[in-house]
């Protein structure tokens, strides 16, 4: 059996009526469990994206510029040094084309 493929008993139930089988050295039940976990997380991600969208809409309705807010969120995610380097490069480019 290939070392990068898990060896699990065939036909383990994961709560779904569809039977998962080992096929070609691939543990069907284990694979199905991974897929179902991914699907649950994708659904949660979708719900969170909707929540974020609503927050931006609320901020916009009170007069905030959501494009700038998104940029700030992006900047806050960055490492301090990376952010500084990006800001310096932006200033350099602006100077090069006469915007500074």
PDB file of N, CA and C in Angstrom:
ATOM      1  N   UNK A   1       0.841  -1.185   0.000  1.00  0.00           N
ATOM      2  CA  UNK A   1       0.000   0.000   0.000  1.00  0.00           C
ATOM      3  C   UNK A   1       0.878   1.237   0.000  1.00  0.00           C
ATOM      4  N   UNK A   2       0.482   2.254  -0.715  1.00  0.00           N
ATOM      5  CA  UNK A   2       1.207   3.518  -0.816  1.00  0.00           C
ATOM      6  C   UNK A   2       1.273   4.186   0.558  1.00  0.00           C
ATOM      7  N   UNK A   3       2.421   4.747   0.929  1.00  0.00           N
ATOM      8  CA  UNK A   3       2.597   5.353   2.239  1.00  0.00           C
ATOM      9  C   UNK A   3       1.787   6.619   2.453  1.00  0.00           C
ATOM     10  N   UNK A   4       1.402   7.320   1.387  1.00  0.00           N
ATOM     11  CA  UNK A   4       0.668   8.565   1.574  1.00  0.00           C
ATOM     12  C   UNK A   4      -0.847   8.378   1.530  1.00  0.00           C
ATOM     13  N   UNK A   5      -1.321   7.154   1.538  1.00  0.00           N
ATOM     14  CA  UNK A   5      -2.753   6.864   1.541  1.00  0.00           C
ATOM     15  C   UNK A   5      -3.075   6.099   2.817  1.00  0.00           C
ATOM     16  N   UNK A   6      -4.053   6.591   3.577  1.00  0.00           N
ATOM     17  CA  UNK A   6      -4.422   5.961   4.838  1.00  0.00           C
ATOM     18  C   UNK A   6      -5.100   4.617   4.587  1.00  0.00           C
ATOM     19  N   UNK A   7      -4.847   3.665   5.474  1.00  0.00           N
ATOM     20  CA  UNK A   7      -5.457   2.347   5.379  1.00  0.00           C
ATOM     21  C   UNK A   7      -6.547   2.254   6.441  1.00  0.00           C
ATOM     22  N   UNK A   8      -7.798   2.419   6.031  1.00  0.00           N
ATOM     23  CA  UNK A   8      -8.922   2.377   6.942  1.00  0.00           C
ATOM     24  C   UNK A   8      -9.883   1.290   6.507  1.00  0.00           C
ATOM     25  N   UNK A   9     -10.629   0.734   7.448  1.00  0.00           N
ATOM     26  CA  UNK A   9     -11.590  -0.311   7.097  1.00  0.00           C
ATOM     27  C   UNK A   9     -12.627   0.206   6.110  1.00  0.00           C
ATOM     28  N   UNK A  10     -13.042  -0.666   5.204  1.00  0.00           N
ATOM     29  CA  UNK A  10     -14.033  -0.286   4.193  1.00  0.00           C
ATOM     30  C   UNK A  10     -15.401  -0.140   4.825  1.00  0.00           C
ATOM     31  N   UNK A  11     -16.171   0.807   4.269  1.00  0.00           N
ATOM     32  CA  UNK A  11     -17.565   0.925   4.628  1.00  0.00           C
ATOM     33  C   UNK A  11     -17.853   1.529   5.983  1.00  0.00           C
ATOM     34  N   UNK A  12     -16.926   2.244   6.609  1.00  0.00           N
ATOM     35  CA  UNK A  12     -17.223   2.907   7.872  1.00  0.00           C
ATOM     36  C   UNK A  12     -18.326   3.923   7.647  1.00  0.00           C
ATOM     37  N   UNK A  13     -19.248   3.993   8.576  1.00  0.00           N
ATOM     38  CA  UNK A  13     -20.344   4.950   8.467  1.00  0.00           C
ATOM     39  C   UNK A  13     -19.884   6.311   8.974  1.00  0.00           C
ATOM     40  N   UNK A  14     -20.289   7.371   8.278  1.00  0.00           N
ATOM     41  CA  UNK A  14     -19.975   8.731   8.709  1.00  0.00           C
ATOM     42  C   UNK A  14     -21.247   9.513   8.972  1.00  0.00           C
ATOM     43  N   UNK A  15     -22.367   8.811   9.140  1.00  0.00           N
ATOM     44  CA  UNK A  15     -23.616   9.484   9.400  1.00  0.00           C
ATOM     45  C   UNK A  15     -24.454   9.663   8.145  1.00  0.00           C
ATOM     46  N   UNK A  16     -23.861   9.525   6.995  1.00  0.00           N
ATOM     47  CA  UNK A  16     -24.573   9.653   5.735  1.00  0.00           C
ATOM     48  C   UNK A  16     -24.961   8.255   5.271  1.00  0.00           C
ATOM     49  N   UNK A  17     -26.097   8.135   4.601  1.00  0.00           N
ATOM     50  CA  UNK A  17     -26.588   6.835   4.141  1.00  0.00           C
ATOM     51  C   UNK A  17     -25.744   6.249   3.013  1.00  0.00           C
ATOM     52  N   UNK A  18     -25.021   7.110   2.289  1.00  0.00           N
ATOM     53  CA  UNK A  18     -24.191   6.621   1.195  1.00  0.00           C
ATOM     54  C   UNK A  18     -23.046   5.794   1.766  1.00  0.00           C
ATOM     55  N   UNK A  19     -22.832   4.620   1.194  1.00  0.00           N
ATOM     56  CA  UNK A  19     -21.771   3.750   1.683  1.00  0.00           C
ATOM     57  C   UNK A  19     -20.441   4.153   1.059  1.00  0.00           C
ATOM     58  N   UNK A  20     -19.428   4.340   1.911  1.00  0.00           N
ATOM     59  CA  UNK A  20     -18.088   4.676   1.433  1.00  0.00           C
ATOM     60  C   UNK A  20     -17.267   3.397   1.409  1.00  0.00           C
ATOM     61  N   UNK A  21     -16.531   3.191   0.328  1.00  0.00           N
ATOM     62  CA  UNK A  21     -15.758   1.967   0.157  1.00  0.00           C
ATOM     63  C   UNK A  21     -14.300   2.298  -0.110  1.00  0.00           C
ATOM     64  N   UNK A  22     -13.440   1.332   0.227  1.00  0.00           N
ATOM     65  CA  UNK A  22     -12.035   1.451  -0.145  1.00  0.00           C
ATOM     66  C   UNK A  22     -11.920   1.096  -1.618  1.00  0.00           C
ATOM     67  N   UNK A  23     -11.351   1.999  -2.391  1.00  0.00           N
ATOM     68  CA  UNK A  23     -11.196   1.776  -3.827  1.00  0.00           C
ATOM     69  C   UNK A  23      -9.782   2.164  -4.213  1.00  0.00           C
ATOM     70  N   UNK A  24      -9.059   1.249  -4.810  1.00  0.00           N
ATOM     71  CA  UNK A  24      -7.712   1.540  -5.284  1.00  0.00           C
ATOM     72  C   UNK A  24      -6.771   2.005  -4.187  1.00  0.00           C
ATOM     73  N   UNK A  25      -6.939   1.477  -2.986  1.00  0.00           N
ATOM     74  CA  UNK A  25      -6.060   1.844  -1.890  1.00  0.00           C
ATOM     75  C   UNK A  25      -6.464   3.125  -1.185  1.00  0.00           C
ATOM     76  N   UNK A  26      -7.595   3.700  -1.569  1.00  0.00           N
ATOM     77  CA  UNK A  26      -8.070   4.926  -0.934  1.00  0.00           C
ATOM     78  C   UNK A  26      -9.166   4.557   0.049  1.00  0.00           C
ATOM     79  N   UNK A  27      -8.984   4.936   1.318  1.00  0.00           N
ATOM     80  CA  UNK A  27      -9.976   4.657   2.352  1.00  0.00           C
ATOM     81  C   UNK A  27     -11.208   5.513   2.147  1.00  0.00           C
ATOM     82  N   UNK A  28     -12.280   4.915   1.658  1.00  0.00           N
ATOM     83  CA  UNK A  28     -13.490   5.646   1.321  1.00  0.00           C
ATOM     84  C   UNK A  28     -14.108   6.387   2.488  1.00  0.00           C
ATOM     85  N   UNK A  29     -14.211   5.727   3.638  1.00  0.00           N
ATOM     86  CA  UNK A  29     -14.830   6.356   4.796  1.00  0.00           C
ATOM     87  C   UNK A  29     -14.009   7.552   5.270  1.00  0.00           C
ATOM     88  N   UNK A  30     -12.717   7.387   5.292  1.00  0.00           N
ATOM     89  CA  UNK A  30     -11.837   8.475   5.744  1.00  0.00           C
ATOM     90  C   UNK A  30     -11.896   9.644   4.763  1.00  0.00           C
ATOM     91  N   UNK A  31     -11.861   9.349   3.472  1.00  0.00           N
ATOM     92  CA  UNK A  31     -11.953  10.388   2.450  1.00  0.00           C
ATOM     93  C   UNK A  31     -13.277  11.133   2.561  1.00  0.00           C
ATOM     94  N   UNK A  32     -14.352  10.372   2.738  1.00  0.00           N
ATOM     95  CA  UNK A  32     -15.673  10.979   2.863  1.00  0.00           C
ATOM     96  C   UNK A  32     -15.732  11.893   4.086  1.00  0.00           C
ATOM     97  N   UNK A  33     -15.122  11.480   5.187  1.00  0.00           N
ATOM     98  CA  UNK A  33     -15.096  12.307   6.396  1.00  0.00           C
ATOM     99  C   UNK A  33     -14.367  13.622   6.136  1.00  0.00           C
ATOM    100  N   UNK A  34     -13.240  13.565   5.425  1.00  0.00           N
ATOM    101  CA  UNK A  34     -12.519  14.796   5.077  1.00  0.00           C
ATOM    102  C   UNK A  34     -13.388  15.712   4.228  1.00  0.00           C
ATOM    103  N   UNK A  35     -14.033  15.138   3.224  1.00  0.00           N
ATOM    104  CA  UNK A  35     -14.878  15.926   2.322  1.00  0.00           C
ATOM    105  C   UNK A  35     -16.010  16.593   3.096  1.00  0.00           C
ATOM    106  N   UNK A  36     -16.654  15.849   3.983  1.00  0.00           N
ATOM    107  CA  UNK A  36     -17.754  16.407   4.765  1.00  0.00           C
ATOM    108  C   UNK A  36     -17.284  17.521   5.691  1.00  0.00           C
ATOM    109  N   UNK A  37     -16.102  17.372   6.285  1.00  0.00           N
ATOM    110  CA  UNK A  37     -15.554  18.445   7.128  1.00  0.00           C
ATOM    111  C   UNK A  37     -15.299  19.697   6.304  1.00  0.00           C
ATOM    112  N   UNK A  38     -14.726  19.515   5.122  1.00  0.00           N
ATOM    113  CA  UNK A  38     -14.462  20.653   4.233  1.00  0.00           C
ATOM    114  C   UNK A  38     -15.768  21.338   3.862  1.00  0.00           C
ATOM    115  N   UNK A  39     -16.785  20.551   3.538  1.00  0.00           N
ATOM    116  CA  UNK A  39     -18.082  21.125   3.168  1.00  0.00           C
ATOM    117  C   UNK A  39     -18.688  21.932   4.310  1.00  0.00           C
ATOM    118  N   UNK A  40     -18.583  21.430   5.533  1.00  0.00           N
ATOM    119  CA  UNK A  40     -19.094  22.177   6.692  1.00  0.00           C
ATOM    120  C   UNK A  40     -18.351  23.494   6.857  1.00  0.00           C
ATOM    121  N   UNK A  41     -17.029  23.453   6.729  1.00  0.00           N
ATOM    122  CA  UNK A  41     -16.237  24.675   6.869  1.00  0.00           C
ATOM    123  C   UNK A  41     -16.529  25.664   5.753  1.00  0.00           C
ATOM    124  N   UNK A  42     -16.739  25.159   4.534  1.00  0.00           N
ATOM    125  CA  UNK A  42     -17.097  26.040   3.415  1.00  0.00           C
ATOM    126  C   UNK A  42     -18.419  26.751   3.699  1.00  0.00           C
ATOM    127  N   UNK A  43     -19.370  26.046   4.280  1.00  0.00           N
ATOM    128  CA  UNK A  43     -20.661  26.652   4.626  1.00  0.00           C
ATOM    129  C   UNK A  43     -20.469  27.721   5.705  1.00  0.00           C
ATOM    130  N   UNK A  44     -19.645  27.423   6.718  1.00  0.00           N
ATOM    131  CA  UNK A  44     -19.357  28.413   7.759  1.00  0.00           C
ATOM    132  C   UNK A  44     -18.675  29.636   7.161  1.00  0.00           C
ATOM    133  N   UNK A  45     -17.749  29.406   6.233  1.00  0.00           N
ATOM    134  CA  UNK A  45     -17.040  30.508   5.578  1.00  0.00           C
ATOM    135  C   UNK A  45     -18.026  31.397   4.829  1.00  0.00           C
ATOM    136  N   UNK A  46     -18.977  30.772   4.158  1.00  0.00           N
ATOM    137  CA  UNK A  46     -20.001  31.516   3.418  1.00  0.00           C
ATOM    138  C   UNK A  46     -20.823  32.387   4.371  1.00  0.00           C
ATOM    139  N   UNK A  47     -21.206  31.819   5.507  1.00  0.00           N
ATOM    140  CA  UNK A  47     -21.981  32.565   6.498  1.00  0.00           C
ATOM    141  C   UNK A  47     -21.169  33.728   7.067  1.00  0.00           C
ATOM    142  N   UNK A  48     -19.891  33.501   7.344  1.00  0.00           N
ATOM    143  CA  UNK A  48     -19.032  34.563   7.859  1.00  0.00           C
ATOM    144  C   UNK A  48     -18.851  35.675   6.833  1.00  0.00           C
ATOM    145  N   UNK A  49     -18.720  35.309   5.571  1.00  0.00           N
ATOM    146  CA  UNK A  49     -18.584  36.315   4.514  1.00  0.00           C
ATOM    147  C   UNK A  49     -19.832  37.188   4.448  1.00  0.00           C
ATOM    148  N   UNK A  50     -21.003  36.589   4.630  1.00  0.00           N
ATOM    149  CA  UNK A  50     -22.249  37.358   4.655  1.00  0.00           C
ATOM    150  C   UNK A  50     -22.269  38.312   5.844  1.00  0.00           C
ATOM    151  N   UNK A  51     -21.808  37.845   7.006  1.00  0.00           N
ATOM    152  CA  UNK A  51     -21.749  38.699   8.195  1.00  0.00           C
ATOM    153  C   UNK A  51     -20.831  39.892   7.958  1.00  0.00           C
ATOM    154  N   UNK A  52     -19.676  39.646   7.362  1.00  0.00           N
ATOM    155  CA  UNK A  52     -18.721  40.720   7.074  1.00  0.00           C
ATOM    156  C   UNK A  52     -19.324  41.711   6.095  1.00  0.00           C
ATOM    157  N   UNK A  53     -20.003  41.204   5.083  1.00  0.00           N
ATOM    158  CA  UNK A  53     -20.664  42.064   4.095  1.00  0.00           C
ATOM    159  C   UNK A  53     -21.677  42.982   4.781  1.00  0.00           C
ATOM    160  N   UNK A  54     -22.440  42.432   5.718  1.00  0.00           N
ATOM    161  CA  UNK A  54     -23.426  43.226   6.456  1.00  0.00           C
ATOM    162  C   UNK A  54     -22.759  44.310   7.297  1.00  0.00           C
ATOM    163  N   UNK A  55     -21.622  44.000   7.893  1.00  0.00           N
ATOM    164  CA  UNK A  55     -20.899  44.993   8.694  1.00  0.00           C
ATOM    165  C   UNK A  55     -20.418  46.133   7.810  1.00  0.00           C
ATOM    166  N   UNK A  56     -19.867  45.810   6.644  1.00  0.00           N
ATOM    167  CA  UNK A  56     -19.440  46.860   5.715  1.00  0.00           C
ATOM    168  C   UNK A  56     -20.629  47.707   5.268  1.00  0.00           C
ATOM    169  N   UNK A  57     -21.771  47.081   5.022  1.00  0.00           N
ATOM    170  CA  UNK A  57     -22.967  47.832   4.618  1.00  0.00           C
ATOM    171  C   UNK A  57     -23.414  48.770   5.733  1.00  0.00           C
ATOM    172  N   UNK A  58     -23.358  48.285   6.962  1.00  0.00           N
ATOM    173  CA  UNK A  58     -23.721  49.118   8.109  1.00  0.00           C
ATOM    174  C   UNK A  58     -22.763  50.297   8.245  1.00  0.00           C
ATOM    175  N   UNK A  59     -21.468  50.031   8.096  1.00  0.00           N
ATOM    176  CA  UNK A  59     -20.469  51.101   8.186  1.00  0.00           C
ATOM    177  C   UNK A  59     -20.688  52.127   7.081  1.00  0.00           C
ATOM    178  N   UNK A  60     -20.984  51.652   5.877  1.00  0.00           N
ATOM    179  CA  UNK A  60     -21.231  52.552   4.748  1.00  0.00           C
ATOM    180  C   UNK A  60     -22.452  53.425   5.010  1.00  0.00           C
ATOM    181  N   UNK A  61     -23.489  52.845   5.595  1.00  0.00           N
ATOM    182  CA  UNK A  61     -24.713  53.605   5.867  1.00  0.00           C
ATOM    183  C   UNK A  61     -24.495  54.693   6.915  1.00  0.00           C
ATOM    184  N   UNK A  62     -23.442  54.565   7.723  1.00  0.00           N
ATOM    185  CA  UNK A  62     -23.133  55.604   8.706  1.00  0.00           C
ATOM    186  C   UNK A  62     -22.084  56.577   8.198  1.00  0.00           C
ATOM    187  N   UNK A  63     -21.676  56.426   6.919  1.00  0.00           N
ATOM    188  CA  UNK A  63     -20.793  57.404   6.300  1.00  0.00           C
ATOM    189  C   UNK A  63     -19.341  57.002   6.129  1.00  0.00           C
ATOM    190  N   UNK A  64     -18.984  55.796   6.517  1.00  0.00           N
ATOM    191  CA  UNK A  64     -17.599  55.370   6.357  1.00  0.00           C
ATOM    192  C   UNK A  64     -17.344  54.894   4.933  1.00  0.00           C
ATOM    193  N   UNK A  65     -16.114  55.100   4.450  1.00  0.00           N
ATOM    194  CA  UNK A  65     -15.697  54.644   3.125  1.00  0.00           C
ATOM    195  C   UNK A  65     -15.214  53.201   3.266  1.00  0.00           C
ATOM    196  N   UNK A  66     -15.986  52.270   2.733  1.00  0.00           N
ATOM    197  CA  UNK A  66     -15.663  50.854   2.926  1.00  0.00           C
ATOM    198  C   UNK A  66     -14.422  50.421   2.161  1.00  0.00           C
ATOM    199  N   UNK A  67     -14.110  51.098   1.072  1.00  0.00           N
ATOM    200  CA  UNK A  67     -12.883  50.774   0.336  1.00  0.00           C
ATOM    201  C   UNK A  67     -11.664  51.057   1.221  1.00  0.00           C
ATOM    202  N   UNK A  68     -11.699  52.180   1.914  1.00  0.00           N
ATOM    203  CA  UNK A  68     -10.599  52.528   2.827  1.00  0.00           C
ATOM    204  C   UNK A  68     -10.582  51.568   4.014  1.00  0.00           C
ATOM    205  N   UNK A  69     -11.753  51.219   4.515  1.00  0.00           N
ATOM    206  CA  UNK A  69     -11.817  50.263   5.629  1.00  0.00           C
ATOM    207  C   UNK A  69     -11.194  48.928   5.237  1.00  0.00           C
ATOM    208  N   UNK A  70     -11.485  48.460   4.025  1.00  0.00           N
ATOM    209  CA  UNK A  70     -10.911  47.190   3.558  1.00  0.00           C
ATOM    210  C   UNK A  70      -9.388  47.282   3.474  1.00  0.00           C
ATOM    211  N   UNK A  71      -8.896  48.427   3.028  1.00  0.00           N
ATOM    212  CA  UNK A  71      -7.448  48.634   2.940  1.00  0.00           C
ATOM    213  C   UNK A  71      -6.828  48.597   4.337  1.00  0.00           C
ATOM    214  N   UNK A  72      -7.490  49.227   5.303  1.00  0.00           N
ATOM    215  CA  UNK A  72      -6.981  49.223   6.677  1.00  0.00           C
ATOM    216  C   UNK A  72      -6.960  47.802   7.233  1.00  0.00           C
ATOM    217  N   UNK A  73      -8.023  47.040   7.001  1.00  0.00           N
ATOM    218  CA  UNK A  73      -8.062  45.644   7.459  1.00  0.00           C
ATOM    219  C   UNK A  73      -6.895  44.873   6.847  1.00  0.00           C
ATOM    220  N   UNK A  74      -6.656  45.092   5.559  1.00  0.00           N
ATOM    221  CA  UNK A  74      -5.551  44.427   4.867  1.00  0.00           C
ATOM    222  C   UNK A  74      -4.204  44.823   5.470  1.00  0.00           C
ATOM    223  N   UNK A  75      -4.031  46.107   5.742  1.00  0.00           N
ATOM    224  CA  UNK A  75      -2.775  46.585   6.326  1.00  0.00           C
ATOM    225  C   UNK A  75      -2.557  46.017   7.724  1.00  0.00           C
ATOM    226  N   UNK A  76      -3.616  45.925   8.505  1.00  0.00           N
ATOM    227  CA  UNK A  76      -3.493  45.403   9.873  1.00  0.00           C
ATOM    228  C   UNK A  76      -3.108  43.926   9.891  1.00  0.00           C
ATOM    229  N   UNK A  77      -3.424  43.197   8.834  1.00  0.00           N
ATOM    230  CA  UNK A  77      -3.055  41.780   8.747  1.00  0.00           C
ATOM    231  C   UNK A  77      -1.564  41.603   8.480  1.00  0.00           C
ATOM    232  N   UNK A  78      -0.958  42.614   7.871  1.00  0.00           N
ATOM    233  CA  UNK A  78       0.449  42.510   7.458  1.00  0.00           C
ATOM    234  C   UNK A  78       1.406  42.626   8.633  1.00  0.00           C
ATOM    235  N   UNK A  79       2.535  41.971   8.479  1.00  0.00           N
ATOM    236  CA  UNK A  79       3.647  42.140   9.393  1.00  0.00           C
ATOM    237  C   UNK A  79       4.112  43.593   9.310  1.00  0.00           C
ATOM    238  N   UNK A  80       4.525  44.177  10.422  1.00  0.00           N
ATOM    239  CA  UNK A  80       4.933  45.583  10.469  1.00  0.00           C
ATOM    240  C   UNK A  80       6.010  45.896   9.441  1.00  0.00           C
ATOM    241  N   UNK A  81       7.011  45.051   9.342  1.00  0.00           N
ATOM    242  CA  UNK A  81       8.107  45.295   8.398  1.00  0.00           C
ATOM    243  C   UNK A  81       7.611  45.227   6.953  1.00  0.00           C
ATOM    244  N   UNK A  82       6.787  44.257   6.655  1.00  0.00           N
ATOM    245  CA  UNK A  82       6.245  44.124   5.299  1.00  0.00           C
ATOM    246  C   UNK A  82       5.391  45.336   4.949  1.00  0.00           C
ATOM    247  N   UNK A  83       4.593  45.798   5.900  1.00  0.00           N
ATOM    248  CA  UNK A  83       3.752  46.971   5.672  1.00  0.00           C
ATOM    249  C   UNK A  83       4.616  48.204   5.402  1.00  0.00           C
ATOM    250  N   UNK A  84       5.679  48.369   6.186  1.00  0.00           N
ATOM    251  CA  UNK A  84       6.577  49.508   6.003  1.00  0.00           C
ATOM    252  C   UNK A  84       7.219  49.467   4.621  1.00  0.00           C
ATOM    253  N   UNK A  85       7.685  48.286   4.218  1.00  0.00           N
ATOM    254  CA  UNK A  85       8.308  48.142   2.897  1.00  0.00           C
ATOM    255  C   UNK A  85       7.323  48.478   1.779  1.00  0.00           C
ATOM    256  N   UNK A  86       6.090  48.009   1.915  1.00  0.00           N
ATOM    257  CA  UNK A  86       5.077  48.282   0.893  1.00  0.00           C
ATOM    258  C   UNK A  86       4.771  49.783   0.811  1.00  0.00           C
ATOM    259  N   UNK A  87       4.665  50.431   1.963  1.00  0.00           N
ATOM    260  CA  UNK A  87       4.387  51.867   1.979  1.00  0.00           C
ATOM    261  C   UNK A  87       5.539  52.660   1.361  1.00  0.00           C
ATOM    262  N   UNK A  88       6.782  52.252   1.649  1.00  0.00           N
ATOM    263  CA  UNK A  88       7.939  52.924   1.056  1.00  0.00           C
ATOM    264  C   UNK A  88       7.958  52.751  -0.461  1.00  0.00           C
ATOM    265  N   UNK A  89       7.664  51.558  -0.925  1.00  0.00           N
ATOM    266  CA  UNK A  89       7.636  51.295  -2.356  1.00  0.00           C
ATOM    267  C   UNK A  89       6.519  52.096  -3.033  1.00  0.00           C
ATOM    268  N   UNK A  90       5.379  52.189  -2.388  1.00  0.00           N
ATOM    269  CA  UNK A  90       4.274  52.982  -2.919  1.00  0.00           C
ATOM    270  C   UNK A  90       4.691  54.446  -3.051  1.00  0.00           C
ATOM    271  N   UNK A  91       5.342  54.983  -2.032  1.00  0.00           N
ATOM    272  CA  UNK A  91       5.814  56.371  -2.094  1.00  0.00           C
ATOM    273  C   UNK A  91       6.836  56.563  -3.212  1.00  0.00           C
ATOM    274  N   UNK A  92       7.732  55.598  -3.380  1.00  0.00           N
ATOM    275  CA  UNK A  92       8.726  55.660  -4.444  1.00  0.00           C
ATOM    276  C   UNK A  92       8.046  55.703  -5.808  1.00  0.00           C
ATOM    277  N   UNK A  93       7.079  54.821  -6.017  1.00  0.00           N
ATOM    278  CA  UNK A  93       6.361  54.779  -7.292  1.00  0.00           C
ATOM    279  C   UNK A  93       5.580  56.070  -7.520  1.00  0.00           C
ATOM    280  N   UNK A  94       4.947  56.581  -6.489  1.00  0.00           N
ATOM    281  CA  UNK A  94       4.200  57.835  -6.619  1.00  0.00           C
ATOM    282  C   UNK A  94       5.137  58.975  -7.005  1.00  0.00           C
ATOM    283  N   UNK A  95       6.304  59.018  -6.387  1.00  0.00           N
ATOM    284  CA  UNK A  95       7.293  60.052  -6.725  1.00  0.00           C
ATOM    285  C   UNK A  95       7.756  59.910  -8.166  1.00  0.00           C
ATOM    286  N   UNK A  96       7.936  58.670  -8.598  1.00  0.00           N
ATOM    287  CA  UNK A  96       8.428  58.414  -9.950  1.00  0.00           C
ATOM    288  C   UNK A  96       7.462  58.913 -11.024  1.00  0.00           C
ATOM    289  N   UNK A  97       6.175  58.932 -10.715  1.00  0.00           N
ATOM    290  CA  UNK A  97       5.209  59.398 -11.720  1.00  0.00           C
ATOM    291  C   UNK A  97       4.634  60.774 -11.388  1.00  0.00           C
ATOM    292  N   UNK A  98       5.221  61.436 -10.393  1.00  0.00           N
ATOM    293  CA  UNK A  98       4.831  62.805 -10.077  1.00  0.00           C
ATOM    294  C   UNK A  98       3.583  62.956  -9.227  1.00  0.00           C
ATOM    295  N   UNK A  99       3.224  61.946  -8.460  1.00  0.00           N
ATOM    296  CA  UNK A  99       2.057  62.042  -7.581  1.00  0.00           C
ATOM    297  C   UNK A  99       2.405  62.490  -6.172  1.00  0.00           C
ATOM    298  N   UNK A 100       3.659  62.471  -5.812  1.00  0.00           N
ATOM    299  CA  UNK A 100       4.046  62.803  -4.440  1.00  0.00           C
ATOM    300  C   UNK A 100       4.293  64.284  -4.270  1.00  0.00           C
TER     301      UNK A 100
END
